[in-house]
């Protein structure tokens, strides 16, 4: 499913629950590939659960253990080709299927780098629009409107925004993909359960992001993705109860930019 050269270990960071504002954004919104870094605040500073995209600093007290990305690595050996790579016909099939999915709604389960498990509802409309609503007690929403991605904290009444083009979500939300020719695709791999697409991007002054997307080997359905930030920390999102090509309400993807002026 994945190449043997892919890192077999992942370090774990301590993720605290929702984000507190008043924080210096760790490399600036323009440079962060992730969601709104809240790195240098006081002990009360907390970060958003839903942090699908941002690089965060390592917590010195965290105990290192393999993340979700590391857990799937051993399955890479079970593919048909000697190096685990999927045949071109499989690559074309997954490309065709994913391009046919222009909208979906359903549920998600997120596992943060420290093992924290969160659930909620997801709504997606290509190109570029998605909404993650986290179940209580989390007050966080993550919204992409086609150009920007916002993290809202309803409890703290805060909002941080970064360009969609600077986040790994842009690959998931692209209207059309070509897995055979996209230079960011590091490989497509296959075993009995999953077809795995590895996307990699080097970001100046930040490092390399890796996005692992898992599709069902039999049905081609999108099942899961894992984002590894430049520090090697994994965030896993698993989808369930999906309704494909059922268009969500467009109002779900509206970002209220006036919140940033308050």
Short mmCIF file of C-alpha atoms in Angstrom, two decimals:
data_model
loop_
_atom_site.label_atom_id
_atom_site.label_comp_id
_atom_site.label_asym_id
_atom_site.label_seq_id
_atom_site.Cartn_x
_atom_site.Cartn_y
_atom_site.Cartn_z
CA UNK A 1 0.00 0.00 0.00
CA UNK A 2 2.90 2.34 0.67
CA UNK A 3 6.57 2.24 -0.33
CA UNK A 4 9.09 0.87 2.10
CA UNK A 5 11.02 4.12 1.94
CA UNK A 6 8.14 5.99 3.56
CA UNK A 7 8.93 6.86 7.20
CA UNK A 8 8.15 3.92 9.45
CA UNK A 9 7.82 6.05 12.53
CA UNK A 10 5.95 9.17 13.46
CA UNK A 11 6.49 11.38 16.45
CA UNK A 12 3.55 12.38 18.59
CA UNK A 13 2.77 15.90 19.75
CA UNK A 14 0.47 16.90 22.54
CA UNK A 15 -2.74 18.40 21.09
CA UNK A 16 -4.81 20.34 23.58
CA UNK A 17 -8.47 20.92 22.85
CA UNK A 18 -9.95 24.10 21.24
CA UNK A 19 -7.85 27.06 20.11
CA UNK A 20 -7.31 30.17 22.09
CA UNK A 21 -6.75 33.36 20.25
CA UNK A 22 -4.30 36.08 20.94
CA UNK A 23 -1.50 33.87 19.71
CA UNK A 24 1.23 34.65 17.26
CA UNK A 25 0.60 32.45 14.22
CA UNK A 26 3.61 30.20 14.07
CA UNK A 27 4.98 30.90 10.63
CA UNK A 28 2.42 33.41 9.53
CA UNK A 29 -0.77 32.61 7.69
CA UNK A 30 0.90 33.18 4.36
CA UNK A 31 3.50 30.48 4.98
CA UNK A 32 1.57 27.87 6.94
CA UNK A 33 0.20 24.94 5.07
CA UNK A 34 -1.98 24.10 7.82
CA UNK A 35 -4.60 25.56 9.88
CA UNK A 36 -3.76 28.57 11.91
CA UNK A 37 -0.96 27.84 14.19
CA UNK A 38 -1.29 28.87 17.79
CA UNK A 39 2.18 28.32 18.93
CA UNK A 40 3.45 30.89 21.37
CA UNK A 41 0.92 31.60 24.05
CA UNK A 42 0.55 31.05 27.75
CA UNK A 43 -0.21 27.78 29.50
CA UNK A 44 -3.89 28.48 28.99
CA UNK A 45 -3.50 28.53 25.21
CA UNK A 46 -5.32 25.66 23.60
CA UNK A 47 -5.35 24.58 19.98
CA UNK A 48 -8.22 23.56 17.73
CA UNK A 49 -9.24 19.92 17.58
CA UNK A 50 -9.73 19.75 13.81
CA UNK A 51 -6.23 20.80 13.17
CA UNK A 52 -6.06 18.86 9.95
CA UNK A 53 -3.42 20.94 8.35
CA UNK A 54 -1.14 22.91 10.56
CA UNK A 55 2.41 22.32 11.69
CA UNK A 56 2.75 22.55 15.46
CA UNK A 57 5.67 22.54 17.83
CA UNK A 58 6.62 19.42 19.71
CA UNK A 59 5.58 19.25 23.35
CA UNK A 60 8.56 18.24 25.38
CA UNK A 61 6.38 16.19 27.71
CA UNK A 62 4.77 14.12 24.99
CA UNK A 63 5.68 10.47 24.75
CA UNK A 64 6.78 9.40 21.29
CA UNK A 65 4.77 6.65 19.63
CA UNK A 66 3.87 5.72 16.05
CA UNK A 67 1.08 7.78 14.52
CA UNK A 68 -1.64 6.48 12.18
CA UNK A 69 0.64 6.87 9.17
CA UNK A 70 3.17 4.52 10.70
CA UNK A 71 0.50 1.96 11.51
CA UNK A 72 -0.39 1.41 7.85
CA UNK A 73 3.17 1.17 6.56
CA UNK A 74 3.65 -2.60 7.06
CA UNK A 75 0.67 -3.32 4.80
CA UNK A 76 2.62 -1.88 1.87
CA UNK A 77 4.27 -5.23 1.31
CA UNK A 78 0.96 -6.89 0.39
CA UNK A 79 0.46 -5.39 -3.04
CA UNK A 80 0.54 -7.14 -6.40
CA UNK A 81 3.68 -5.49 -7.81
CA UNK A 82 7.02 -6.15 -6.12
CA UNK A 83 7.35 -2.52 -5.03
CA UNK A 84 3.69 -2.31 -3.97
CA UNK A 85 2.71 0.11 -6.72
CA UNK A 86 -0.73 -0.20 -8.23
CA UNK A 87 -1.00 -0.96 -11.97
CA UNK A 88 -1.91 1.87 -14.33
CA UNK A 89 -5.44 0.50 -14.76
CA UNK A 90 -6.02 0.87 -11.02
CA UNK A 91 -4.60 4.39 -11.02
CA UNK A 92 -6.93 5.36 -13.85
CA UNK A 93 -9.91 3.76 -12.09
CA UNK A 94 -9.32 5.68 -8.86
CA UNK A 95 -8.73 8.90 -10.79
CA UNK A 96 -12.00 8.45 -12.68
CA UNK A 97 -13.96 7.61 -9.55
CA UNK A 98 -12.63 10.48 -7.46
CA UNK A 99 -13.26 12.96 -10.27
CA UNK A 100 -16.86 11.70 -10.44
CA UNK A 101 -17.39 12.55 -6.77
CA UNK A 102 -18.24 16.24 -6.80
CA UNK A 103 -20.12 16.35 -3.50
CA UNK A 104 -20.55 14.27 -0.37
CA UNK A 105 -22.01 14.41 3.11
CA UNK A 106 -21.45 12.08 6.04
CA UNK A 107 -19.71 11.57 9.34
CA UNK A 108 -16.05 11.59 10.28
CA UNK A 109 -13.84 10.33 13.06
CA UNK A 110 -10.58 12.15 13.66
CA UNK A 111 -7.60 10.82 15.58
CA UNK A 112 -5.17 13.51 16.67
CA UNK A 113 -1.42 12.91 17.03
CA UNK A 114 -1.79 12.27 20.79
CA UNK A 115 -4.52 9.69 20.22
CA UNK A 116 -7.46 11.97 21.02
CA UNK A 117 -10.57 10.82 19.14
CA UNK A 118 -13.11 13.36 17.81
CA UNK A 119 -16.23 12.92 15.72
CA UNK A 120 -18.56 15.11 13.70
CA UNK A 121 -20.28 15.78 10.38
CA UNK A 122 -18.59 16.58 7.09
CA UNK A 123 -19.99 18.35 4.01
CA UNK A 124 -17.99 18.67 0.78
CA UNK A 125 -18.68 20.37 -2.53
CA UNK A 126 -15.96 20.52 -5.17
CA UNK A 127 -14.13 22.57 -6.08
CA UNK A 128 -12.67 23.84 -2.84
CA UNK A 129 -15.55 23.75 -0.36
CA UNK A 130 -15.80 21.70 2.80
CA UNK A 131 -17.18 22.01 6.31
CA UNK A 132 -16.25 19.95 9.37
CA UNK A 133 -18.62 20.34 12.30
CA UNK A 134 -17.23 18.75 15.45
CA UNK A 135 -19.58 17.12 17.94
CA UNK A 136 -19.87 18.67 21.42
CA UNK A 137 -18.09 19.48 23.58
CA UNK A 138 -15.82 20.80 20.83
CA UNK A 139 -16.89 24.31 19.73
CA UNK A 140 -14.81 24.20 16.54
CA UNK A 141 -15.87 24.39 12.89
CA UNK A 142 -13.54 24.19 9.92
CA UNK A 143 -14.87 25.79 6.72
CA UNK A 144 -13.39 26.15 3.24
CA UNK A 145 -15.25 28.39 0.78
CA UNK A 146 -13.22 27.72 -2.36
CA UNK A 147 -10.51 30.29 -1.71
CA UNK A 148 -9.95 30.39 2.04
CA UNK A 149 -10.08 28.04 5.01
CA UNK A 150 -11.38 29.28 8.36
CA UNK A 151 -11.25 27.73 11.81
CA UNK A 152 -14.02 29.08 14.04
CA UNK A 153 -14.23 28.64 17.78
CA UNK A 154 -17.80 29.40 18.81
CA UNK A 155 -16.98 29.36 22.51
CA UNK A 156 -14.13 31.84 22.26
CA UNK A 157 -15.74 33.75 19.39
CA UNK A 158 -12.54 33.60 17.35
CA UNK A 159 -11.73 32.87 13.73
CA UNK A 160 -8.47 32.31 11.85
CA UNK A 161 -8.24 32.22 8.06
CA UNK A 162 -5.59 31.00 5.63
CA UNK A 163 -5.63 30.53 1.83
CA UNK A 164 -6.90 27.15 0.68
CA UNK A 165 -4.02 27.00 -1.79
CA UNK A 166 -1.61 26.81 1.14
CA UNK A 167 -3.20 23.75 2.75
CA UNK A 168 -3.20 20.03 1.89
CA UNK A 169 -7.01 20.23 1.65
CA UNK A 170 -6.59 21.72 -1.81
CA UNK A 171 -5.71 18.26 -3.15
CA UNK A 172 -8.75 16.62 -1.55
CA UNK A 173 -11.05 19.37 -2.83
CA UNK A 174 -9.71 19.73 -6.37
CA UNK A 175 -12.42 19.47 -9.04
CA UNK A 176 -10.25 17.22 -11.20
CA UNK A 177 -7.11 15.24 -10.43
CA UNK A 178 -4.73 13.20 -12.56
CA UNK A 179 -2.99 10.75 -10.29
CA UNK A 180 -0.85 9.42 -13.13
CA UNK A 181 0.77 12.74 -14.01
CA UNK A 182 0.45 15.12 -11.04
CA UNK A 183 4.02 15.89 -9.90
CA UNK A 184 2.90 15.95 -6.25
CA UNK A 185 1.77 12.32 -6.38
CA UNK A 186 4.64 10.29 -4.92
CA UNK A 187 2.96 6.99 -5.65
CA UNK A 188 -0.23 4.94 -5.82
CA UNK A 189 -0.09 1.62 -3.96
CA UNK A 190 -2.42 -1.31 -3.57
CA UNK A 191 -3.17 -4.21 -1.24
CA UNK A 192 -6.24 -6.39 -0.66
CA UNK A 193 -8.08 -3.71 1.33
CA UNK A 194 -6.94 -0.30 0.13
CA UNK A 195 -5.63 1.69 -2.77
CA UNK A 196 -3.39 4.34 -1.26
CA UNK A 197 -2.39 7.60 -2.86
CA UNK A 198 0.60 9.44 -1.42
CA UNK A 199 0.83 13.15 -2.15
CA UNK A 200 3.87 15.11 -1.11
CA UNK A 201 4.63 18.82 -1.22
CA UNK A 202 7.72 20.76 -0.18
CA UNK A 203 6.90 24.16 1.27
CA UNK A 204 9.64 26.82 1.50
CA UNK A 205 10.71 27.55 5.09
CA UNK A 206 8.20 25.00 6.42
CA UNK A 207 9.11 21.54 5.21
CA UNK A 208 7.36 18.63 3.52
CA UNK A 209 3.70 17.75 3.96
CA UNK A 210 2.50 14.26 3.14
CA UNK A 211 -1.10 13.36 2.44
CA UNK A 212 -2.08 9.69 2.36
CA UNK A 213 -5.55 9.08 0.86
CA UNK A 214 -7.08 5.61 1.22
CA UNK A 215 -9.71 4.26 -1.17
CA UNK A 216 -11.55 0.95 -0.86
CA UNK A 217 -9.79 -1.56 -3.12
CA UNK A 218 -13.09 -3.07 -4.33
CA UNK A 219 -15.51 -0.16 -4.53
CA UNK A 220 -13.03 2.75 -4.97
CA UNK A 221 -14.91 4.64 -2.23
CA UNK A 222 -12.98 7.29 -0.31
CA UNK A 223 -12.40 5.86 3.17
CA UNK A 224 -9.74 7.82 5.01
CA UNK A 225 -6.87 10.26 4.82
CA UNK A 226 -3.85 10.90 6.99
CA UNK A 227 -1.94 14.17 6.97
CA UNK A 228 1.66 14.16 8.16
CA UNK A 229 3.03 17.59 8.93
CA UNK A 230 6.69 18.60 8.43
CA UNK A 231 7.52 17.51 11.98
CA UNK A 232 6.25 13.99 11.33
CA UNK A 233 2.99 14.19 13.28
CA UNK A 234 -0.08 12.42 11.88
CA UNK A 235 -3.75 13.39 11.95
CA UNK A 236 -6.12 10.68 10.69
CA UNK A 237 -9.65 11.29 9.40
CA UNK A 238 -11.96 8.34 8.66
CA UNK A 239 -15.24 8.82 6.80
CA UNK A 240 -18.50 6.91 7.31
CA UNK A 241 -22.18 6.98 6.31
CA UNK A 242 -21.33 8.87 3.12
CA UNK A 243 -23.91 10.10 0.63
CA UNK A 244 -22.09 10.77 -2.62
CA UNK A 245 -23.07 13.59 -4.98
CA UNK A 246 -25.83 14.83 -2.72
CA UNK A 247 -25.21 18.57 -2.83
CA UNK A 248 -25.02 20.25 0.57
CA UNK A 249 -26.62 23.62 1.30
CA UNK A 250 -24.26 26.30 -0.16
CA UNK A 251 -24.72 28.33 3.04
CA UNK A 252 -22.63 25.76 4.89
CA UNK A 253 -19.52 27.03 3.12
CA UNK A 254 -19.91 30.74 3.86
CA UNK A 255 -17.11 32.33 5.88
CA UNK A 256 -18.10 35.41 7.86
CA UNK A 257 -15.01 37.59 7.44
CA UNK A 258 -16.48 40.29 9.65
CA UNK A 259 -15.55 38.15 12.64
CA UNK A 260 -11.92 39.00 11.94
CA UNK A 261 -12.58 42.71 12.32
CA UNK A 262 -14.15 42.50 15.75
#
